[in-house]
mmCIF file of C-alpha atoms in Angstrom:
data_model
loop_
_atom_site.group_PDB
_atom_site.id
_atom_site.type_symbol
_atom_site.label_atom_id
_atom_site.label_comp_id
_atom_site.label_asym_id
_atom_site.label_seq_id
_atom_site.Cartn_x
_atom_site.Cartn_y
_atom_site.Cartn_z
ATOM 1 C CA HIS A 23 -10.945 -5.076 -4.611
ATOM 2 C CA GLN A 24 -11.541 -1.526 -5.903
ATOM 3 C CA CYS A 25 -14.113 -0.425 -8.483
ATOM 4 C CA PHE A 26 -13.118 2.496 -10.727
ATOM 5 C CA LYS A 27 -14.880 4.567 -13.374
ATOM 6 C CA LEU A 28 -12.891 6.759 -15.778
ATOM 7 C CA TYR A 29 -14.708 9.706 -17.348
ATOM 8 C CA ILE A 30 -13.188 10.576 -20.723
ATOM 9 C CA ASP A 31 -15.860 12.951 -22.052
ATOM 10 C CA SER A 32 -13.852 16.045 -21.097
ATOM 11 C CA GLU A 33 -10.644 17.074 -19.355
ATOM 12 C CA ILE A 34 -11.360 19.253 -16.341
ATOM 13 C CA SER A 35 -9.667 20.773 -13.287
ATOM 14 C CA TRP A 36 -9.059 18.724 -10.138
ATOM 15 C CA SER A 37 -11.866 20.401 -8.181
ATOM 16 C CA ALA A 38 -14.260 19.904 -11.096
ATOM 17 C CA ALA A 39 -13.095 16.291 -11.306
ATOM 18 C CA ARG A 40 -13.881 15.746 -7.640
ATOM 19 C CA ASN A 41 -17.309 17.332 -8.043
ATOM 20 C CA LYS A 42 -17.935 15.150 -11.096
ATOM 21 C CA CYS A 43 -17.227 12.051 -9.035
ATOM 22 C CA LEU A 44 -19.310 13.237 -6.076
ATOM 23 C CA SER A 45 -22.276 14.084 -8.305
ATOM 24 C CA ASN A 46 -22.288 10.453 -9.427
ATOM 25 C CA GLY A 47 -22.096 9.063 -5.887
ATOM 26 C CA LEU A 48 -18.367 8.357 -6.222
ATOM 27 C CA GLU A 49 -15.040 9.703 -4.917
ATOM 28 C CA LEU A 50 -11.835 10.647 -6.682
ATOM 29 C CA ALA A 51 -9.774 7.474 -6.691
ATOM 30 C CA LYS A 52 -7.273 6.416 -4.059
ATOM 31 C CA PRO A 53 -5.582 3.446 -5.787
ATOM 32 C CA TYR A 54 -3.980 0.668 -3.760
ATOM 33 C CA ASP A 55 -1.967 -0.587 -6.757
ATOM 34 C CA ALA A 56 -1.264 2.450 -8.916
ATOM 35 C CA VAL A 57 1.286 0.679 -11.132
ATOM 36 C CA ALA A 58 -1.165 -2.035 -12.179
ATOM 37 C CA LEU A 59 -3.981 0.505 -12.495
ATOM 38 C CA ARG A 60 -1.996 2.708 -14.853
ATOM 39 C CA HIS A 61 -1.022 -0.293 -16.962
ATOM 40 C CA TYR A 62 -4.661 -1.368 -17.223
ATOM 41 C CA ILE A 63 -5.903 2.108 -18.152
ATOM 42 C CA MET A 64 -3.280 2.604 -20.849
ATOM 43 C CA GLU A 65 -3.927 -0.833 -22.308
ATOM 44 C CA ARG A 66 -7.700 -0.434 -22.293
ATOM 45 C CA TYR A 67 -8.198 3.232 -23.102
ATOM 46 C CA GLY A 68 -5.042 4.121 -25.030
ATOM 47 C CA LEU A 69 -4.788 7.514 -23.359
ATOM 48 C CA ASN A 70 -1.810 9.833 -23.645
ATOM 49 C CA ASP A 71 -2.447 12.325 -20.869
ATOM 50 C CA GLU A 72 -2.647 12.556 -17.095
ATOM 51 C CA ILE A 73 -5.598 11.469 -14.975
ATOM 52 C CA TRP A 74 -6.784 13.106 -11.766
ATOM 53 C CA VAL A 75 -6.786 10.996 -8.613
ATOM 54 C CA GLY A 76 -7.655 11.998 -5.058
ATOM 55 C CA GLY A 77 -4.494 13.639 -3.703
ATOM 56 C CA TYR A 78 -3.585 17.295 -3.270
ATOM 57 C CA GLY A 79 -1.035 19.585 -1.630
ATOM 58 C CA ASP A 80 -1.865 21.022 1.789
ATOM 59 C CA GLY A 81 1.054 23.457 1.884
ATOM 60 C CA SER A 82 3.618 21.105 3.419
ATOM 61 C CA LYS A 83 2.873 17.639 1.998
ATOM 62 C CA ILE A 84 0.669 15.663 -0.366
ATOM 63 C CA VAL A 85 -2.403 14.139 1.262
ATOM 64 C CA TRP A 86 -5.320 12.013 0.126
ATOM 65 C CA GLN A 87 -8.489 14.084 0.115
ATOM 66 C CA ARG A 88 -10.641 11.196 1.326
ATOM 67 C CA ASP A 89 -8.872 10.512 4.627
ATOM 68 C CA VAL A 90 -6.160 13.229 4.802
ATOM 69 C CA LYS A 91 -3.434 10.584 5.048
ATOM 70 C CA GLN A 92 -0.048 11.520 3.646
ATOM 71 C CA LEU A 93 1.429 10.268 0.385
ATOM 72 C CA ARG A 94 5.048 10.597 1.468
ATOM 73 C CA SER A 95 7.638 12.316 -0.682
ATOM 74 C CA GLY A 96 9.904 9.260 -0.299
ATOM 75 C CA ASN A 97 7.320 6.900 -1.755
ATOM 76 C CA PRO A 98 8.866 5.013 -4.717
ATOM 77 C CA LEU A 99 5.695 5.573 -6.771
ATOM 78 C CA TRP A 100 6.695 9.181 -7.476
ATOM 79 C CA MET A 101 8.030 10.018 -10.916
ATOM 80 C CA SER A 102 11.504 11.570 -10.860
ATOM 81 C CA GLY A 103 11.367 15.210 -9.741
ATOM 82 C CA HIS A 104 8.034 14.818 -7.968
ATOM 83 C CA PRO A 105 6.229 15.872 -5.925
ATOM 84 C CA SER A 106 7.148 19.135 -7.616
ATOM 85 C CA SER A 107 5.164 21.247 -5.155
ATOM 86 C CA TYR A 108 3.207 20.879 -1.900
ATOM 87 C CA SER A 109 1.198 24.013 -2.617
ATOM 88 C CA THR A 110 -2.588 23.839 -2.342
ATOM 89 C CA THR A 111 -2.631 24.725 -6.041
ATOM 90 C CA TYR A 112 -1.007 21.376 -6.946
ATOM 91 C CA CYS A 113 -2.872 18.084 -7.129
ATOM 92 C CA LEU A 114 -2.095 14.427 -7.738
ATOM 93 C CA SER A 115 -2.032 12.879 -11.202
ATOM 94 C CA LEU A 116 -1.771 9.343 -12.466
ATOM 95 C CA GLU A 117 0.757 9.701 -15.307
ATOM 96 C CA THR A 118 -0.702 7.951 -18.347
ATOM 97 C CA THR A 119 1.369 9.655 -21.020
ATOM 98 C CA ALA A 120 3.151 7.086 -23.186
ATOM 99 C CA SER A 121 6.585 8.701 -22.857
ATOM 100 C CA TYR A 122 6.446 8.763 -19.054
ATOM 101 C CA TRP A 123 5.124 5.211 -18.914
ATOM 102 C CA LYS A 124 8.156 4.121 -20.902
ATOM 103 C CA SER A 125 10.645 6.176 -18.867
ATOM 104 C CA TYR A 126 9.094 5.555 -15.434
ATOM 105 C CA PRO A 127 7.215 2.223 -15.603
ATOM 106 C CA LYS A 128 7.013 1.849 -11.813
ATOM 107 C CA GLN A 129 6.540 5.528 -10.920
ATOM 108 C CA PRO A 130 2.969 6.493 -11.878
ATOM 109 C CA TYR A 131 2.452 9.605 -9.727
ATOM 110 C CA SER A 132 3.192 13.263 -10.438
ATOM 111 C CA THR A 133 1.904 16.594 -9.164
ATOM 112 C CA GLN A 134 0.275 19.016 -11.586
ATOM 113 C CA PRO A 135 -1.379 22.427 -11.221
ATOM 114 C CA CYS A 136 -4.916 21.739 -9.999
ATOM 115 C CA SER A 137 -6.274 23.971 -12.757
ATOM 116 C CA HIS A 138 -4.842 21.664 -15.425
ATOM 117 C CA GLY A 139 -7.412 19.825 -17.549
ATOM 118 C CA GLU A 140 -7.334 16.052 -16.963
ATOM 119 C CA PHE A 141 -9.749 13.130 -17.009
ATOM 120 C CA PRO A 142 -11.295 12.198 -13.624
ATOM 121 C CA LEU A 143 -10.771 8.708 -12.233
ATOM 122 C CA CYS A 144 -13.583 7.993 -9.789
ATOM 123 C CA GLU A 145 -13.971 5.163 -7.325
ATOM 124 C CA LEU A 146 -17.010 3.433 -5.910
ATOM 125 C CA ILE A 147 -16.632 3.352 -2.140
ATOM 126 C CA ASP A 148 -18.147 0.031 -1.241
ATOM 127 C CA GLU A 149 -17.196 -1.124 2.205
ATOM 128 C CA ALA A 150 -19.154 -4.346 1.822
ATOM 129 C CA THR A 151 -16.648 -7.192 1.963
ATOM 130 C CA ASN A 152 -16.584 -10.541 3.647
ATOM 131 C CA CYS A 153 -14.633 -8.928 6.486
ATOM 132 C CA PRO A 154 -16.032 -7.236 9.596
ATOM 133 C CA GLU A 155 -15.742 -3.495 10.123
ATOM 134 C CA GLU A 156 -12.160 -2.272 10.728
ATOM 135 C CA PHE A 157 -10.732 -5.213 8.764
ATOM 136 C CA PHE A 158 -9.465 -5.179 5.193
ATOM 137 C CA MET A 159 -8.587 -7.536 2.370
ATOM 138 C CA ALA A 160 -5.555 -7.164 0.120
ATOM 139 C CA GLY A 161 -4.784 -8.951 -3.114
ATOM 140 C CA SER A 162 -6.817 -12.028 -3.986
ATOM 141 C CA SER A 163 -6.249 -14.038 -0.811
ATOM 142 C CA ASN A 164 -9.666 -13.365 0.808
ATOM 143 C CA GLN A 165 -7.950 -12.956 4.173
ATOM 144 C CA CYS A 166 -9.257 -10.416 6.682
ATOM 145 C CA PHE A 167 -6.545 -8.309 8.317
ATOM 146 C CA LYS A 168 -6.536 -5.671 11.032
ATOM 147 C CA LEU A 169 -3.533 -3.397 11.486
ATOM 148 C CA LEU A 170 -3.154 -2.046 15.010
ATOM 149 C CA THR A 171 -1.414 1.329 14.768
ATOM 150 C CA ASP A 172 -1.971 2.657 18.293
ATOM 151 C CA SER A 173 1.523 1.646 19.443
ATOM 152 C CA GLU A 174 4.627 -0.202 18.263
ATOM 153 C CA ILE A 175 5.399 -3.230 20.432
ATOM 154 C CA SER A 176 7.626 -6.311 20.548
ATOM 155 C CA TRP A 177 6.778 -9.434 18.546
ATOM 156 C CA SER A 178 5.603 -11.402 21.598
ATOM 157 C CA SER A 179 3.457 -8.468 22.715
ATOM 158 C CA ALA A 180 2.101 -8.181 19.169
ATOM 159 C CA ARG A 181 1.149 -11.848 19.197
ATOM 160 C CA SER A 182 -0.543 -11.456 22.577
ATOM 161 C CA LYS A 183 -2.314 -8.285 21.430
ATOM 162 C CA CYS A 184 -3.843 -10.091 18.457
ATOM 163 C CA GLN A 185 -4.850 -13.065 20.598
ATOM 164 C CA SER A 186 -6.501 -10.774 23.152
ATOM 165 C CA GLU A 187 -8.812 -9.600 20.354
ATOM 166 C CA GLY A 188 -9.626 -13.143 19.253
ATOM 167 C CA LEU A 189 -7.238 -12.849 16.305
ATOM 168 C CA ALA A 190 -3.832 -14.216 15.294
ATOM 169 C CA LEU A 191 -0.669 -12.590 13.994
ATOM 170 C CA ALA A 192 -1.031 -12.600 10.232
ATOM 171 C CA LYS A 193 0.169 -15.340 7.918
ATOM 172 C CA PRO A 194 -0.255 -13.627 4.521
ATOM 173 C CA TYR A 195 -0.848 -15.620 1.346
ATOM 174 C CA ASP A 196 0.208 -12.648 -0.813
ATOM 175 C CA GLY A 197 2.874 -10.655 1.013
ATOM 176 C CA VAL A 198 3.689 -8.462 -1.986
ATOM 177 C CA ALA A 199 0.121 -7.243 -2.544
ATOM 178 C CA LEU A 200 -0.410 -6.880 1.194
ATOM 179 C CA ARG A 201 2.615 -4.633 1.620
ATOM 180 C CA SER A 202 1.577 -2.464 -1.323
ATOM 181 C CA TYR A 203 -1.942 -2.102 0.070
ATOM 182 C CA ILE A 204 -0.778 -1.196 3.572
ATOM 183 C CA MET A 205 1.720 1.397 2.358
ATOM 184 C CA GLU A 206 -0.870 3.034 0.111
ATOM 185 C CA ARG A 207 -3.712 2.967 2.636
ATOM 186 C CA TYR A 208 -1.933 3.706 5.906
ATOM 187 C CA GLY A 209 1.107 5.673 4.743
ATOM 188 C CA LEU A 210 3.445 3.805 7.077
ATOM 189 C CA ALA A 211 7.234 3.904 6.881
ATOM 190 C CA ASP A 212 8.241 1.124 9.239
ATOM 191 C CA GLU A 213 8.126 -2.646 9.593
ATOM 192 C CA ILE A 214 5.093 -4.637 10.722
ATOM 193 C CA TRP A 215 5.060 -7.816 12.795
ATOM 194 C CA ILE A 216 3.617 -10.974 11.263
ATOM 195 C CA ASP A 217 3.516 -14.572 12.502
ATOM 196 C CA GLY A 218 6.949 -16.035 11.652
ATOM 197 C CA GLN A 219 9.781 -16.748 14.104
ATOM 198 C CA GLY A 220 13.122 -18.531 14.089
ATOM 199 C CA ASP A 221 13.295 -21.915 15.826
ATOM 200 C CA GLY A 222 17.086 -22.217 15.892
ATOM 201 C CA SER A 223 17.545 -23.681 12.418
ATOM 202 C CA LYS A 224 14.753 -22.294 10.226
ATOM 203 C CA ILE A 225 11.830 -19.862 10.101
ATOM 204 C CA ILE A 226 8.418 -21.226 10.974
ATOM 205 C CA TRP A 227 4.898 -19.866 11.090
ATOM 206 C CA LYS A 228 4.025 -20.086 14.778
ATOM 207 C CA ARG A 229 0.366 -20.663 14.064
ATOM 208 C CA ASP A 230 0.811 -24.038 12.373
ATOM 209 C CA GLY A 231 4.537 -24.849 12.692
ATOM 210 C CA LYS A 232 5.035 -24.868 8.918
ATOM 211 C CA GLN A 233 8.347 -23.681 7.502
ATOM 212 C CA LEU A 234 8.856 -20.476 5.536
ATOM 213 C CA SER A 235 11.557 -21.694 3.183
ATOM 214 C CA SER A 236 14.848 -19.802 3.253
ATOM 215 C CA SER A 237 14.805 -19.982 -0.560
ATOM 216 C CA SER A 238 11.422 -18.245 -0.873
ATOM 217 C CA PRO A 239 11.583 -15.370 -3.404
ATOM 218 C CA LEU A 240 9.772 -13.190 -0.858
ATOM 219 C CA TRP A 241 12.902 -12.661 1.249
ATOM 220 C CA ARG A 242 14.719 -9.347 1.138
ATOM 221 C CA SER A 243 18.395 -9.751 0.170
ATOM 222 C CA GLY A 244 20.471 -11.185 3.033
ATOM 223 C CA ASN A 245 17.466 -12.744 4.762
ATOM 224 C CA PRO A 246 16.830 -14.921 6.592
ATOM 225 C CA GLY A 247 20.574 -15.681 6.509
ATOM 226 C CA SER A 248 21.802 -16.512 9.992
ATOM 227 C CA TYR A 249 18.803 -14.842 11.654
ATOM 228 C CA VAL A 250 17.131 -18.115 12.578
ATOM 229 C CA SER A 251 17.365 -18.123 16.387
ATOM 230 C CA THR A 252 14.248 -17.717 18.517
ATOM 231 C CA SER A 253 15.268 -14.117 19.200
ATOM 232 C CA TYR A 254 14.508 -13.205 15.561
ATOM 233 C CA CYS A 255 10.991 -12.734 14.206
ATOM 234 C CA LEU A 256 9.354 -12.071 10.848
ATOM 235 C CA ALA A 257 8.479 -8.575 9.687
ATOM 236 C CA LEU A 258 6.617 -7.228 6.685
ATOM 237 C CA ASP A 259 9.029 -4.561 5.463
ATOM 238 C CA THR A 260 7.012 -1.416 4.739
ATOM 239 C CA LEU A 261 9.924 1.023 4.523
ATOM 240 C CA ASP A 262 9.855 3.285 1.455
ATOM 241 C CA SER A 263 13.477 2.481 0.641
ATOM 242 C CA SER A 264 12.817 -1.258 0.859
ATOM 243 C CA LEU A 265 9.784 -1.102 -1.427
ATOM 244 C CA LYS A 266 11.897 0.748 -3.961
ATOM 245 C CA SER A 267 14.945 -1.543 -3.709
ATOM 246 C CA TYR A 268 13.131 -4.843 -3.107
ATOM 247 C CA PRO A 269 9.657 -4.469 -4.654
ATOM 248 C CA GLY A 270 8.932 -8.201 -4.714
ATOM 249 C CA GLN A 271 10.676 -9.114 -1.457
ATOM 250 C CA PRO A 272 8.508 -7.961 1.466
ATOM 251 C CA TYR A 273 9.915 -10.229 4.208
ATOM 252 C CA ARG A 274 12.840 -9.672 6.549
ATOM 253 C CA MET A 275 13.945 -10.887 9.984
ATOM 254 C CA GLN A 276 14.224 -8.500 12.916
ATOM 255 C CA SER A 277 15.093 -8.819 16.588
ATOM 256 C CA CYS A 278 11.853 -9.861 18.296
ATOM 257 C CA SER A 279 12.324 -7.079 20.862
ATOM 258 C CA ILE A 280 12.128 -4.274 18.277
ATOM 259 C CA PRO A 281 8.831 -2.344 18.545
ATOM 260 C CA GLU A 282 6.662 -2.631 15.437
ATOM 261 C CA TYR A 283 2.951 -2.489 14.624
ATOM 262 C CA PRO A 284 1.036 -5.802 14.842
ATOM 263 C CA LEU A 285 -0.817 -7.088 11.789
ATOM 264 C CA CYS A 286 -3.588 -9.365 13.007
ATOM 265 C CA GLU A 287 -5.720 -11.782 11.021
ATOM 266 C CA LEU A 288 -9.241 -13.049 11.546
ATOM 267 C CA ILE A 289 -9.150 -16.840 11.300
ATOM 268 C CA MET A 290 -12.332 -17.844 9.507
#
């Protein structure tokens, strides 16, 4: 649920783009679904150039200006050969040139010299949602999630941790959008515990006892397979390599004892 405004009156440097956004009460964009955003912009505006978004080099990595979180070099959203530099003179572009869109349909990001003239993509930062503070929504599910990143813990500890806060381990209605959002917002490169567990013959959601079908298209290749005992639990796979290899398959089974971050949900 992001609101963007694209200024196409003039192509300007990254710093000028940021100032342009700020002067209008906005921020340079930090997209949670850059592939869909690029597609929309190219369809609507018919551009054939790059667009400035809110990332820049800090000398050793690419970070988002708004929260200084890293956009990792292994992220599958990078166009081939990028990031080309981590220098503070290089900034983050959304690649909306037609040739690159055709060659790299799922890789919308590149780094460009910050002095390069590009259109600014601004974002309205509106924290007003139906969720309490520290919670977020992802996709169109209207679920309120809270990711606890203070420590990685076992599945049973994760479940207890959520319950101790009056929450439940998450049962996502849109696992694909949720994974994309979490990887973009939090910059994680690990798995996350959610509410499923094996019962000896199948995978069930512990909250309501309903089955997560073994034929669901959301399973990563090879899963759940034989991992259906009670010692195996359900993870949202937020590894860079998995997002690249299995973009529409966010679920996998892991030993319940493996430490991972808990994803909790507010049951409304």
